[in-house]
Amino acid sequence: MKEQEENKSEFQFLKDADPETLFENSRAFQNLMMMYNCAIREIKTKLEVLDDEFSIRYKRNPISSIKSRVKKPVSIYRKLKKNGLEISEENILNGIHDVAGVRVICSFIDDIYTVAGLLANQDDITVLRVKDYIKNPKSNGYRSYHMIVEVPVFFSKGKTPMKVEIQIRTIAMDFWASLEHQLRYKKDIEDVEGHEEISRKLFECAQTIAHTDQEMQEIKRMIGEFNDLS
């Protein structure tokens, strides 16, 4: 239902636009999305190189998987509107930091900080903002490590710095966040009878998963198999 509403909103937005303006904006928008996709490719390549090096040097991979996405046009439009900004290439580039997103799934908690640190230390990466929801979880139990970074992308017209949001989390954190999102996506939990009990159970699951992550980290330490990365 929510997806249908988003598609309808996007269609209505396009329908109400001036045809000539829409054509020009569409072409500019497509070019901008191409630039964001290239920025994602740059970040993913850096992560894959690090993972490959660890595979040879330490005989294991700290990164379980890498996912990526670019925000849908209607989501970008809504965020601009929420921030009181008009639709323009400049406002998208400067006013929204999470148009391009990369999600990194790691095996252990310490892998998160290792990967984040190695990325931040690369001389062509500029870290603009960090939010550590692992040490400081959200009130609903959400845990993840967020970075907004700027990476240079080389196009025919020259170098352009592009912003990318990177979320780094464990498999367990991603499991909880994905299911919690699915449940909220289906229906706003606040509209469900007994929503307080549902929120409490979700929070308890988040706590259980956090405890499991800590236990797995401790088992890894006890085994001593990965001491070089601890």
mmCIF file with all atom_site columns, C-alpha atoms in Angstrom:
data_model
loop_
_atom_site.group_PDB
_atom_site.id
_atom_site.type_symbol
_atom_site.label_atom_id
_atom_site.label_alt_id
_atom_site.label_comp_id
_atom_site.label_asym_id
_atom_site.label_entity_id
_atom_site.label_seq_id
_atom_site.pdbx_PDB_ins_code
_atom_site.Cartn_x
_atom_site.Cartn_y
_atom_site.Cartn_z
_atom_site.occupancy
_atom_site.B_iso_or_equiv
_atom_site.pdbx_formal_charge
_atom_site.auth_seq_id
_atom_site.auth_comp_id
_atom_site.auth_asym_id
_atom_site.auth_atom_id
_atom_site.pdbx_PDB_model_num
ATOM 1   C CA . MET A 1 1   ? 0.000  0.000   0.000   1.00 0.00 ? 1   MET A CA 1
ATOM 2   C CA . LYS A 1 2   ? 2.775  2.434   0.952   1.00 0.00 ? 2   LYS A CA 1
ATOM 3   C CA . GLU A 1 3   ? 4.660  1.642   -2.282  1.00 0.00 ? 3   GLU A CA 1
ATOM 4   C CA . GLN A 1 4   ? 1.491  2.291   -4.316  1.00 0.00 ? 4   GLN A CA 1
ATOM 5   C CA . GLU A 1 5   ? 1.059  5.627   -2.543  1.00 0.00 ? 5   GLU A CA 1
ATOM 6   C CA . GLU A 1 6   ? 4.682  6.584   -3.297  1.00 0.00 ? 6   GLU A CA 1
ATOM 7   C CA . ASN A 1 7   ? 4.270  5.673   -6.974  1.00 0.00 ? 7   ASN A CA 1
ATOM 8   C CA . LYS A 1 8   ? 1.027  7.654   -7.105  1.00 0.00 ? 8   LYS A CA 1
ATOM 9   C CA . SER A 1 9   ? 2.701  10.668  -5.467  1.00 0.00 ? 9   SER A CA 1
ATOM 10  C CA . GLU A 1 10  ? 5.577  10.506  -7.920  1.00 0.00 ? 10  GLU A CA 1
ATOM 11  C CA . PHE A 1 11  ? 3.185  10.197  -10.871 1.00 0.00 ? 11  PHE A CA 1
ATOM 12  C CA . GLN A 1 12  ? 1.113  13.143  -9.650  1.00 0.00 ? 12  GLN A CA 1
ATOM 13  C CA . PHE A 1 13  ? 4.261  15.206  -9.200  1.00 0.00 ? 13  PHE A CA 1
ATOM 14  C CA . LEU A 1 14  ? 5.353  14.436  -12.772 1.00 0.00 ? 14  LEU A CA 1
ATOM 15  C CA . LYS A 1 15  ? 1.844  14.984  -14.112 1.00 0.00 ? 15  LYS A CA 1
ATOM 16  C CA . ASP A 1 16  ? 1.604  18.459  -12.580 1.00 0.00 ? 16  ASP A CA 1
ATOM 17  C CA . ALA A 1 17  ? 5.020  19.560  -13.852 1.00 0.00 ? 17  ALA A CA 1
ATOM 18  C CA . ASP A 1 18  ? 5.461  21.818  -16.852 1.00 0.00 ? 18  ASP A CA 1
ATOM 19  C CA . PRO A 1 19  ? 6.386  19.542  -19.842 1.00 0.00 ? 19  PRO A CA 1
ATOM 20  C CA . GLU A 1 20  ? 9.382  21.618  -20.974 1.00 0.00 ? 20  GLU A CA 1
ATOM 21  C CA . THR A 1 21  ? 10.718 22.001  -17.436 1.00 0.00 ? 21  THR A CA 1
ATOM 22  C CA . LEU A 1 22  ? 10.095 18.330  -16.761 1.00 0.00 ? 22  LEU A CA 1
ATOM 23  C CA . PHE A 1 23  ? 12.120 17.297  -19.817 1.00 0.00 ? 23  PHE A CA 1
ATOM 24  C CA . GLU A 1 24  ? 15.082 19.434  -18.838 1.00 0.00 ? 24  GLU A CA 1
ATOM 25  C CA . ASN A 1 25  ? 14.896 18.423  -15.177 1.00 0.00 ? 25  ASN A CA 1
ATOM 26  C CA . SER A 1 26  ? 14.532 14.763  -16.105 1.00 0.00 ? 26  SER A CA 1
ATOM 27  C CA . ARG A 1 27  ? 17.697 14.847  -18.178 1.00 0.00 ? 27  ARG A CA 1
ATOM 28  C CA . ALA A 1 28  ? 19.580 16.667  -15.414 1.00 0.00 ? 28  ALA A CA 1
ATOM 29  C CA . PHE A 1 29  ? 18.134 14.301  -12.823 1.00 0.00 ? 29  PHE A CA 1
ATOM 30  C CA . GLN A 1 30  ? 19.223 11.220  -14.778 1.00 0.00 ? 30  GLN A CA 1
ATOM 31  C CA . ASN A 1 31  ? 22.730 12.650  -15.046 1.00 0.00 ? 31  ASN A CA 1
ATOM 32  C CA . LEU A 1 32  ? 22.776 13.325  -11.307 1.00 0.00 ? 32  LEU A CA 1
ATOM 33  C CA . MET A 1 33  ? 21.633 9.779   -10.488 1.00 0.00 ? 33  MET A CA 1
ATOM 34  C CA . MET A 1 34  ? 24.392 8.463   -12.752 1.00 0.00 ? 34  MET A CA 1
ATOM 35  C CA . MET A 1 35  ? 26.897 10.476  -10.713 1.00 0.00 ? 35  MET A CA 1
ATOM 36  C CA . TYR A 1 36  ? 25.567 9.023   -7.451  1.00 0.00 ? 36  TYR A CA 1
ATOM 37  C CA . ASN A 1 37  ? 25.753 5.499   -8.865  1.00 0.00 ? 37  ASN A CA 1
ATOM 38  C CA . CYS A 1 38  ? 29.377 6.139   -9.806  1.00 0.00 ? 38  CYS A CA 1
ATOM 39  C CA . ALA A 1 39  ? 30.088 7.364   -6.261  1.00 0.00 ? 39  ALA A CA 1
ATOM 40  C CA . ILE A 1 40  ? 28.601 4.134   -4.913  1.00 0.00 ? 40  ILE A CA 1
ATOM 41  C CA . ARG A 1 41  ? 30.844 2.167   -7.264  1.00 0.00 ? 41  ARG A CA 1
ATOM 42  C CA . GLU A 1 42  ? 33.903 4.028   -5.919  1.00 0.00 ? 42  GLU A CA 1
ATOM 43  C CA . ILE A 1 43  ? 33.010 3.179   -2.309  1.00 0.00 ? 43  ILE A CA 1
ATOM 44  C CA . LYS A 1 44  ? 32.154 -0.444  -3.102  1.00 0.00 ? 44  LYS A CA 1
ATOM 45  C CA . THR A 1 45  ? 35.480 -0.882  -4.913  1.00 0.00 ? 45  THR A CA 1
ATOM 46  C CA . LYS A 1 46  ? 37.370 0.442   -1.890  1.00 0.00 ? 46  LYS A CA 1
ATOM 47  C CA . LEU A 1 47  ? 35.501 -1.975  0.392   1.00 0.00 ? 47  LEU A CA 1
ATOM 48  C CA . GLU A 1 48  ? 36.049 -4.939  -1.939  1.00 0.00 ? 48  GLU A CA 1
ATOM 49  C CA . VAL A 1 49  ? 39.785 -4.171  -2.132  1.00 0.00 ? 49  VAL A CA 1
ATOM 50  C CA . LEU A 1 50  ? 40.024 -4.115  1.681   1.00 0.00 ? 50  LEU A CA 1
ATOM 51  C CA . ASP A 1 51  ? 38.088 -7.373  1.942   1.00 0.00 ? 51  ASP A CA 1
ATOM 52  C CA . ASP A 1 52  ? 40.305 -9.044  -0.671  1.00 0.00 ? 52  ASP A CA 1
ATOM 53  C CA . GLU A 1 53  ? 43.439 -7.924  1.172   1.00 0.00 ? 53  GLU A CA 1
ATOM 54  C CA . PHE A 1 54  ? 42.123 -9.301  4.470   1.00 0.00 ? 54  PHE A CA 1
ATOM 55  C CA . SER A 1 55  ? 41.287 -12.588 2.767   1.00 0.00 ? 55  SER A CA 1
ATOM 56  C CA . ILE A 1 56  ? 44.928 -13.052 1.769   1.00 0.00 ? 56  ILE A CA 1
ATOM 57  C CA . ARG A 1 57  ? 46.633 -11.439 4.754   1.00 0.00 ? 57  ARG A CA 1
ATOM 58  C CA . TYR A 1 58  ? 44.444 -12.801 7.557   1.00 0.00 ? 58  TYR A CA 1
ATOM 59  C CA . LYS A 1 59  ? 42.728 -15.771 5.863   1.00 0.00 ? 59  LYS A CA 1
ATOM 60  C CA . ARG A 1 60  ? 39.252 -14.426 6.519   1.00 0.00 ? 60  ARG A CA 1
ATOM 61  C CA . ASN A 1 61  ? 36.781 -11.839 5.235   1.00 0.00 ? 61  ASN A CA 1
ATOM 62  C CA . PRO A 1 62  ? 35.534 -9.173  7.669   1.00 0.00 ? 62  PRO A CA 1
ATOM 63  C CA . ILE A 1 63  ? 32.808 -8.148  5.194   1.00 0.00 ? 63  ILE A CA 1
ATOM 64  C CA . SER A 1 64  ? 29.946 -10.587 4.728   1.00 0.00 ? 64  SER A CA 1
ATOM 65  C CA . SER A 1 65  ? 28.117 -8.604  2.039   1.00 0.00 ? 65  SER A CA 1
ATOM 66  C CA . ILE A 1 66  ? 27.716 -5.141  0.525   1.00 0.00 ? 66  ILE A CA 1
ATOM 67  C CA . LYS A 1 67  ? 24.390 -3.639  -0.522  1.00 0.00 ? 67  LYS A CA 1
ATOM 68  C CA . SER A 1 68  ? 23.685 -0.308  -2.161  1.00 0.00 ? 68  SER A CA 1
ATOM 69  C CA . ARG A 1 69  ? 20.835 1.909   -3.315  1.00 0.00 ? 69  ARG A CA 1
ATOM 70  C CA . VAL A 1 70  ? 20.037 5.341   -4.700  1.00 0.00 ? 70  VAL A CA 1
ATOM 71  C CA . LYS A 1 71  ? 16.996 7.133   -3.306  1.00 0.00 ? 71  LYS A CA 1
ATOM 72  C CA . LYS A 1 72  ? 13.855 7.080   -5.439  1.00 0.00 ? 72  LYS A CA 1
ATOM 73  C CA . PRO A 1 73  ? 12.827 10.396  -7.054  1.00 0.00 ? 73  PRO A CA 1
ATOM 74  C CA . VAL A 1 74  ? 9.746  10.715  -4.846  1.00 0.00 ? 74  VAL A CA 1
ATOM 75  C CA . SER A 1 75  ? 11.866 10.180  -1.703  1.00 0.00 ? 75  SER A CA 1
ATOM 76  C CA . ILE A 1 76  ? 14.279 12.890  -2.839  1.00 0.00 ? 76  ILE A CA 1
ATOM 77  C CA . TYR A 1 77  ? 11.375 15.219  -3.583  1.00 0.00 ? 77  TYR A CA 1
ATOM 78  C CA . ARG A 1 78  ? 9.838  14.624  -0.146  1.00 0.00 ? 78  ARG A CA 1
ATOM 79  C CA . LYS A 1 79  ? 13.144 15.211  1.630   1.00 0.00 ? 79  LYS A CA 1
ATOM 80  C CA . LEU A 1 80  ? 13.716 18.474  -0.251  1.00 0.00 ? 80  LEU A CA 1
ATOM 81  C CA . LYS A 1 81  ? 10.189 19.576  0.642   1.00 0.00 ? 81  LYS A CA 1
ATOM 82  C CA . LYS A 1 82  ? 10.706 18.587  4.289   1.00 0.00 ? 82  LYS A CA 1
ATOM 83  C CA . ASN A 1 83  ? 13.903 20.667  4.399   1.00 0.00 ? 83  ASN A CA 1
ATOM 84  C CA . GLY A 1 84  ? 12.179 23.625  2.734   1.00 0.00 ? 84  GLY A CA 1
ATOM 85  C CA . LEU A 1 85  ? 14.275 23.354  -0.433  1.00 0.00 ? 85  LEU A CA 1
ATOM 86  C CA . GLU A 1 86  ? 13.208 23.734  -4.049  1.00 0.00 ? 86  GLU A CA 1
ATOM 87  C CA . ILE A 1 87  ? 13.928 21.007  -6.601  1.00 0.00 ? 87  ILE A CA 1
ATOM 88  C CA . SER A 1 88  ? 17.331 21.662  -8.132  1.00 0.00 ? 88  SER A CA 1
ATOM 89  C CA . GLU A 1 89  ? 20.576 19.824  -8.772  1.00 0.00 ? 89  GLU A CA 1
ATOM 90  C CA . GLU A 1 90  ? 22.405 22.122  -6.348  1.00 0.00 ? 90  GLU A CA 1
ATOM 91  C CA . ASN A 1 91  ? 19.905 21.493  -3.539  1.00 0.00 ? 91  ASN A CA 1
ATOM 92  C CA . ILE A 1 92  ? 20.060 17.728  -4.040  1.00 0.00 ? 92  ILE A CA 1
ATOM 93  C CA . LEU A 1 93  ? 23.872 17.745  -4.004  1.00 0.00 ? 93  LEU A CA 1
ATOM 94  C CA . ASN A 1 94  ? 24.225 20.081  -1.033  1.00 0.00 ? 94  ASN A CA 1
ATOM 95  C CA . GLY A 1 95  ? 20.990 19.594  0.898   1.00 0.00 ? 95  GLY A CA 1
ATOM 96  C CA . ILE A 1 96  ? 20.630 15.804  0.992   1.00 0.00 ? 96  ILE A CA 1
ATOM 97  C CA . HIS A 1 97  ? 23.465 13.627  2.275   1.00 0.00 ? 97  HIS A CA 1
ATOM 98  C CA . ASP A 1 98  ? 21.953 10.153  1.825   1.00 0.00 ? 98  ASP A CA 1
ATOM 99  C CA . VAL A 1 99  ? 20.880 10.046  -1.831  1.00 0.00 ? 99  VAL A CA 1
ATOM 100 C CA . ALA A 1 100 ? 23.563 7.410   -2.366  1.00 0.00 ? 100 ALA A CA 1
ATOM 101 C CA . GLY A 1 101 ? 23.689 4.676   0.254   1.00 0.00 ? 101 GLY A CA 1
ATOM 102 C CA . VAL A 1 102 ? 25.998 1.718   0.877   1.00 0.00 ? 102 VAL A CA 1
ATOM 103 C CA . ARG A 1 103 ? 25.311 -0.891  3.548   1.00 0.00 ? 103 ARG A CA 1
ATOM 104 C CA . VAL A 1 104 ? 28.212 -3.038  4.746   1.00 0.00 ? 104 VAL A CA 1
ATOM 105 C CA . ILE A 1 105 ? 27.423 -6.243  6.634   1.00 0.00 ? 105 ILE A CA 1
ATOM 106 C CA . CYS A 1 106 ? 30.253 -7.487  8.857   1.00 0.00 ? 106 CYS A CA 1
ATOM 107 C CA . SER A 1 107 ? 30.756 -10.683 10.837  1.00 0.00 ? 107 SER A CA 1
ATOM 108 C CA . PHE A 1 108 ? 31.797 -9.191  14.178  1.00 0.00 ? 108 PHE A CA 1
ATOM 109 C CA . ILE A 1 109 ? 31.421 -5.889  16.023  1.00 0.00 ? 109 ILE A CA 1
ATOM 110 C CA . ASP A 1 110 ? 35.130 -5.125  15.932  1.00 0.00 ? 110 ASP A CA 1
ATOM 111 C CA . ASP A 1 111 ? 35.083 -5.622  12.145  1.00 0.00 ? 111 ASP A CA 1
ATOM 112 C CA . ILE A 1 112 ? 32.712 -2.652  11.929  1.00 0.00 ? 112 ILE A CA 1
ATOM 113 C CA . TYR A 1 113 ? 35.204 -0.304  13.565  1.00 0.00 ? 113 TYR A CA 1
ATOM 114 C CA . THR A 1 114 ? 38.124 -1.791  11.619  1.00 0.00 ? 114 THR A CA 1
ATOM 115 C CA . VAL A 1 115 ? 36.397 -1.248  8.265   1.00 0.00 ? 115 VAL A CA 1
ATOM 116 C CA . ALA A 1 116 ? 35.181 2.233   9.250   1.00 0.00 ? 116 ALA A CA 1
ATOM 117 C CA . GLY A 1 117 ? 38.663 3.233   10.403  1.00 0.00 ? 117 GLY A CA 1
ATOM 118 C CA . LEU A 1 118 ? 40.384 1.961   7.266   1.00 0.00 ? 118 LEU A CA 1
ATOM 119 C CA . LEU A 1 119 ? 37.914 3.821   5.063   1.00 0.00 ? 119 LEU A CA 1
ATOM 120 C CA . ALA A 1 120 ? 38.252 7.041   7.055   1.00 0.00 ? 120 ALA A CA 1
ATOM 121 C CA . ASN A 1 121 ? 42.071 6.899   6.797   1.00 0.00 ? 121 ASN A CA 1
ATOM 122 C CA . GLN A 1 122 ? 42.097 6.825   2.990   1.00 0.00 ? 122 GLN A CA 1
ATOM 123 C CA . ASP A 1 123 ? 43.458 10.158  1.777   1.00 0.00 ? 123 ASP A CA 1
ATOM 124 C CA . ASP A 1 124 ? 40.742 10.706  -0.838  1.00 0.00 ? 124 ASP A CA 1
ATOM 125 C CA . ILE A 1 125 ? 37.886 10.085  1.623   1.00 0.00 ? 125 ILE A CA 1
ATOM 126 C CA . THR A 1 126 ? 36.515 12.957  3.704   1.00 0.00 ? 126 THR A CA 1
ATOM 127 C CA . VAL A 1 127 ? 34.352 11.961  6.657   1.00 0.00 ? 127 VAL A CA 1
ATOM 128 C CA . LEU A 1 128 ? 31.642 14.588  7.093   1.00 0.00 ? 128 LEU A CA 1
ATOM 129 C CA . ARG A 1 129 ? 29.619 13.004  9.889   1.00 0.00 ? 129 ARG A CA 1
ATOM 130 C CA . VAL A 1 130 ? 29.543 9.903   12.080  1.00 0.00 ? 130 VAL A CA 1
ATOM 131 C CA . LYS A 1 131 ? 26.659 8.512   14.122  1.00 0.00 ? 131 LYS A CA 1
ATOM 132 C CA . ASP A 1 132 ? 27.496 5.510   16.265  1.00 0.00 ? 132 ASP A CA 1
ATOM 133 C CA . TYR A 1 133 ? 24.218 3.750   17.026  1.00 0.00 ? 133 TYR A CA 1
ATOM 134 C CA . ILE A 1 134 ? 26.129 0.747   18.370  1.00 0.00 ? 134 ILE A CA 1
ATOM 135 C CA . LYS A 1 135 ? 27.571 2.537   21.390  1.00 0.00 ? 135 LYS A CA 1
ATOM 136 C CA . ASN A 1 136 ? 24.475 4.761   21.525  1.00 0.00 ? 136 ASN A CA 1
ATOM 137 C CA . PRO A 1 137 ? 21.504 2.739   20.201  1.00 0.00 ? 137 PRO A CA 1
ATOM 138 C CA . LYS A 1 138 ? 18.261 4.422   19.152  1.00 0.00 ? 138 LYS A CA 1
ATOM 139 C CA . SER A 1 139 ? 15.364 4.259   21.608  1.00 0.00 ? 139 SER A CA 1
ATOM 140 C CA . ASN A 1 140 ? 13.714 1.434   19.615  1.00 0.00 ? 140 ASN A CA 1
ATOM 141 C CA . GLY A 1 141 ? 16.853 -0.725  19.873  1.00 0.00 ? 141 GLY A CA 1
ATOM 142 C CA . TYR A 1 142 ? 18.307 0.030   16.421  1.00 0.00 ? 142 TYR A CA 1
ATOM 143 C CA . ARG A 1 143 ? 22.070 -0.473  16.165  1.00 0.00 ? 143 ARG A CA 1
ATOM 144 C CA . SER A 1 144 ? 24.380 0.428   13.302  1.00 0.00 ? 144 SER A CA 1
ATOM 145 C CA . TYR A 1 145 ? 27.397 2.600   12.513  1.00 0.00 ? 145 TYR A CA 1
ATOM 146 C CA . HIS A 1 146 ? 26.645 5.468   10.103  1.00 0.00 ? 146 HIS A CA 1
ATOM 147 C CA . MET A 1 147 ? 29.113 7.574   8.151   1.00 0.00 ? 147 MET A CA 1
ATOM 148 C CA . ILE A 1 148 ? 28.515 10.381  5.679   1.00 0.00 ? 148 ILE A CA 1
ATOM 149 C CA . VAL A 1 149 ? 31.601 10.567  3.477   1.00 0.00 ? 149 VAL A CA 1
ATOM 150 C CA . GLU A 1 150 ? 32.657 12.545  0.450   1.00 0.00 ? 150 GLU A CA 1
ATOM 151 C CA . VAL A 1 151 ? 34.527 10.747  -2.319  1.00 0.00 ? 151 VAL A CA 1
ATOM 152 C CA . PRO A 1 152 ? 35.957 12.257  -5.537  1.00 0.00 ? 152 PRO A CA 1
ATOM 153 C CA . VAL A 1 153 ? 34.565 10.855  -8.763  1.00 0.00 ? 153 VAL A CA 1
ATOM 154 C CA . PHE A 1 154 ? 36.323 11.633  -12.054 1.00 0.00 ? 154 PHE A CA 1
ATOM 155 C CA . PHE A 1 155 ? 34.048 12.473  -14.979 1.00 0.00 ? 155 PHE A CA 1
ATOM 156 C CA . SER A 1 156 ? 34.836 13.903  -18.421 1.00 0.00 ? 156 SER A CA 1
ATOM 157 C CA . LYS A 1 157 ? 34.279 17.433  -17.065 1.00 0.00 ? 157 LYS A CA 1
ATOM 158 C CA . GLY A 1 158 ? 36.673 16.815  -14.178 1.00 0.00 ? 158 GLY A CA 1
ATOM 159 C CA . LYS A 1 159 ? 36.639 15.710  -10.534 1.00 0.00 ? 159 LYS A CA 1
ATOM 160 C CA . THR A 1 160 ? 33.402 16.015  -8.576  1.00 0.00 ? 160 THR A CA 1
ATOM 161 C CA . PRO A 1 161 ? 33.144 15.333  -4.811  1.00 0.00 ? 161 PRO A CA 1
ATOM 162 C CA . MET A 1 162 ? 30.077 13.158  -4.118  1.00 0.00 ? 162 MET A CA 1
ATOM 163 C CA . LYS A 1 163 ? 28.424 12.367  -0.778  1.00 0.00 ? 163 LYS A CA 1
ATOM 164 C CA . VAL A 1 164 ? 27.619 8.779   0.200   1.00 0.00 ? 164 VAL A CA 1
ATOM 165 C CA . GLU A 1 165 ? 25.992 7.461   3.355   1.00 0.00 ? 165 GLU A CA 1
ATOM 166 C CA . ILE A 1 166 ? 27.646 4.266   4.618   1.00 0.00 ? 166 ILE A CA 1
ATOM 167 C CA . GLN A 1 167 ? 25.908 2.037   7.162   1.00 0.00 ? 167 GLN A CA 1
ATOM 168 C CA . ILE A 1 168 ? 28.070 -0.661  8.746   1.00 0.00 ? 168 ILE A CA 1
ATOM 169 C CA . ARG A 1 169 ? 26.464 -3.333  10.908  1.00 0.00 ? 169 ARG A CA 1
ATOM 170 C CA . THR A 1 170 ? 26.741 -6.996  11.883  1.00 0.00 ? 170 THR A CA 1
ATOM 171 C CA . ILE A 1 171 ? 24.645 -9.768  10.348  1.00 0.00 ? 171 ILE A CA 1
ATOM 172 C CA . ALA A 1 172 ? 22.530 -9.836  13.515  1.00 0.00 ? 172 ALA A CA 1
ATOM 173 C CA . MET A 1 173 ? 21.979 -6.061  13.480  1.00 0.00 ? 173 MET A CA 1
ATOM 174 C CA . ASP A 1 174 ? 20.969 -6.203  9.828   1.00 0.00 ? 174 ASP A CA 1
ATOM 175 C CA . PHE A 1 175 ? 18.592 -9.108  10.507  1.00 0.00 ? 175 PHE A CA 1
ATOM 176 C CA . TRP A 1 176 ? 16.754 -7.103  13.179  1.00 0.00 ? 176 TRP A CA 1
ATOM 177 C CA . ALA A 1 177 ? 16.731 -3.824  11.228  1.00 0.00 ? 177 ALA A CA 1
ATOM 178 C CA . SER A 1 178 ? 15.459 -5.483  8.043   1.00 0.00 ? 178 SER A CA 1
ATOM 179 C CA . LEU A 1 179 ? 12.594 -7.280  9.794   1.00 0.00 ? 179 LEU A CA 1
ATOM 180 C CA . GLU A 1 180 ? 11.694 -4.224  11.877  1.00 0.00 ? 180 GLU A CA 1
ATOM 181 C CA . HIS A 1 181 ? 11.569 -2.149  8.675   1.00 0.00 ? 181 HIS A CA 1
ATOM 182 C CA . GLN A 1 182 ? 9.373  -4.748  6.955   1.00 0.00 ? 182 GLN A CA 1
ATOM 183 C CA . LEU A 1 183 ? 6.929  -4.718  9.862   1.00 0.00 ? 183 LEU A CA 1
ATOM 184 C CA . ARG A 1 184 ? 6.730  -0.929  9.897   1.00 0.00 ? 184 ARG A CA 1
ATOM 185 C CA . TYR A 1 185 ? 6.559  -0.774  6.092   1.00 0.00 ? 185 TYR A CA 1
ATOM 186 C CA . LYS A 1 186 ? 3.480  -3.026  6.032   1.00 0.00 ? 186 LYS A CA 1
ATOM 187 C CA . LYS A 1 187 ? 1.618  -0.858  8.517   1.00 0.00 ? 187 LYS A CA 1
ATOM 188 C CA . ASP A 1 188 ? 2.456  1.939   10.917  1.00 0.00 ? 188 ASP A CA 1
ATOM 189 C CA . ILE A 1 189 ? 2.875  0.111   14.225  1.00 0.00 ? 189 ILE A CA 1
ATOM 190 C CA . GLU A 1 190 ? 1.456  3.113   16.082  1.00 0.00 ? 190 GLU A CA 1
ATOM 191 C CA . ASP A 1 191 ? -1.900 2.433   14.351  1.00 0.00 ? 191 ASP A CA 1
ATOM 192 C CA . VAL A 1 192 ? -2.022 -1.202  15.503  1.00 0.00 ? 192 VAL A CA 1
ATOM 193 C CA . GLU A 1 193 ? -3.919 -2.153  18.629  1.00 0.00 ? 193 GLU A CA 1
ATOM 194 C CA . GLY A 1 194 ? -1.439 -3.069  21.347  1.00 0.00 ? 194 GLY A CA 1
ATOM 195 C CA . HIS A 1 195 ? 1.378  -1.161  19.578  1.00 0.00 ? 195 HIS A CA 1
ATOM 196 C CA . GLU A 1 196 ? 3.159  -0.554  22.895  1.00 0.00 ? 196 GLU A CA 1
ATOM 197 C CA . GLU A 1 197 ? 3.487  -4.315  23.429  1.00 0.00 ? 197 GLU A CA 1
ATOM 198 C CA . ILE A 1 198 ? 4.764  -4.757  19.851  1.00 0.00 ? 198 ILE A CA 1
ATOM 199 C CA . SER A 1 199 ? 7.376  -2.033  20.340  1.00 0.00 ? 199 SER A CA 1
ATOM 200 C CA . ARG A 1 200 ? 8.425  -3.617  23.638  1.00 0.00 ? 200 ARG A CA 1
ATOM 201 C CA . LYS A 1 201 ? 8.880  -7.023  21.997  1.00 0.00 ? 201 LYS A CA 1
ATOM 202 C CA . LEU A 1 202 ? 10.883 -5.499  19.135  1.00 0.00 ? 202 LEU A CA 1
ATOM 203 C CA . PHE A 1 203 ? 13.105 -3.741  21.675  1.00 0.00 ? 203 PHE A CA 1
ATOM 204 C CA . GLU A 1 204 ? 13.609 -6.986  23.604  1.00 0.00 ? 204 GLU A CA 1
ATOM 205 C CA . CYS A 1 205 ? 14.586 -8.755  20.367  1.00 0.00 ? 205 CYS A CA 1
ATOM 206 C CA . ALA A 1 206 ? 17.101 -5.982  19.669  1.00 0.00 ? 206 ALA A CA 1
ATOM 207 C CA . GLN A 1 207 ? 18.580 -6.459  23.150  1.00 0.00 ? 207 GLN A CA 1
ATOM 208 C CA . THR A 1 208 ? 18.815 -10.226 22.635  1.00 0.00 ? 208 THR A CA 1
ATOM 209 C CA . ILE A 1 209 ? 20.540 -9.750  19.301  1.00 0.00 ? 209 ILE A CA 1
ATOM 210 C CA . ALA A 1 210 ? 22.970 -7.218  20.816  1.00 0.00 ? 210 ALA A CA 1
ATOM 211 C CA . HIS A 1 211 ? 23.815 -9.726  23.558  1.00 0.00 ? 211 HIS A CA 1
ATOM 212 C CA . THR A 1 212 ? 24.374 -12.433 20.930  1.00 0.00 ? 212 THR A CA 1
ATOM 213 C CA . ASP A 1 213 ? 26.743 -10.149 19.017  1.00 0.00 ? 213 ASP A CA 1
ATOM 214 C CA . GLN A 1 214 ? 28.744 -9.548  22.204  1.00 0.00 ? 214 GLN A CA 1
ATOM 215 C CA . GLU A 1 215 ? 28.865 -13.275 22.953  1.00 0.00 ? 215 GLU A CA 1
ATOM 216 C CA . MET A 1 216 ? 30.098 -14.097 19.449  1.00 0.00 ? 216 MET A CA 1
ATOM 217 C CA . GLN A 1 217 ? 32.751 -11.387 19.799  1.00 0.00 ? 217 GLN A CA 1
ATOM 218 C CA . GLU A 1 218 ? 33.863 -12.976 23.084  1.00 0.00 ? 218 GLU A CA 1
ATOM 219 C CA . ILE A 1 219 ? 33.972 -16.470 21.537  1.00 0.00 ? 219 ILE A CA 1
ATOM 220 C CA . LYS A 1 220 ? 36.125 -15.078 18.725  1.00 0.00 ? 220 LYS A CA 1
ATOM 221 C CA . ARG A 1 221 ? 38.485 -13.608 21.337  1.00 0.00 ? 221 ARG A CA 1
ATOM 222 C CA . MET A 1 222 ? 38.626 -16.863 23.296  1.00 0.00 ? 222 MET A CA 1
ATOM 223 C CA . ILE A 1 223 ? 39.445 -18.914 20.240  1.00 0.00 ? 223 ILE A CA 1
ATOM 224 C CA . GLY A 1 224 ? 42.224 -16.496 19.410  1.00 0.00 ? 224 GLY A CA 1
ATOM 225 C CA . GLU A 1 225 ? 41.901 -17.357 15.729  1.00 0.00 ? 225 GLU A CA 1
ATOM 226 C CA . PHE A 1 226 ? 41.693 -13.730 14.638  1.00 0.00 ? 226 PHE A CA 1
ATOM 227 C CA . ASN A 1 227 ? 44.055 -12.111 17.117  1.00 0.00 ? 227 ASN A CA 1
ATOM 228 C CA . ASP A 1 228 ? 45.774 -10.064 14.405  1.00 0.00 ? 228 ASP A CA 1
ATOM 229 C CA . LEU A 1 229 ? 42.543 -8.126  13.810  1.00 0.00 ? 229 LEU A CA 1
ATOM 230 C CA . SER A 1 230 ? 41.423 -7.737  17.432  1.00 0.00 ? 230 SER A CA 1
#
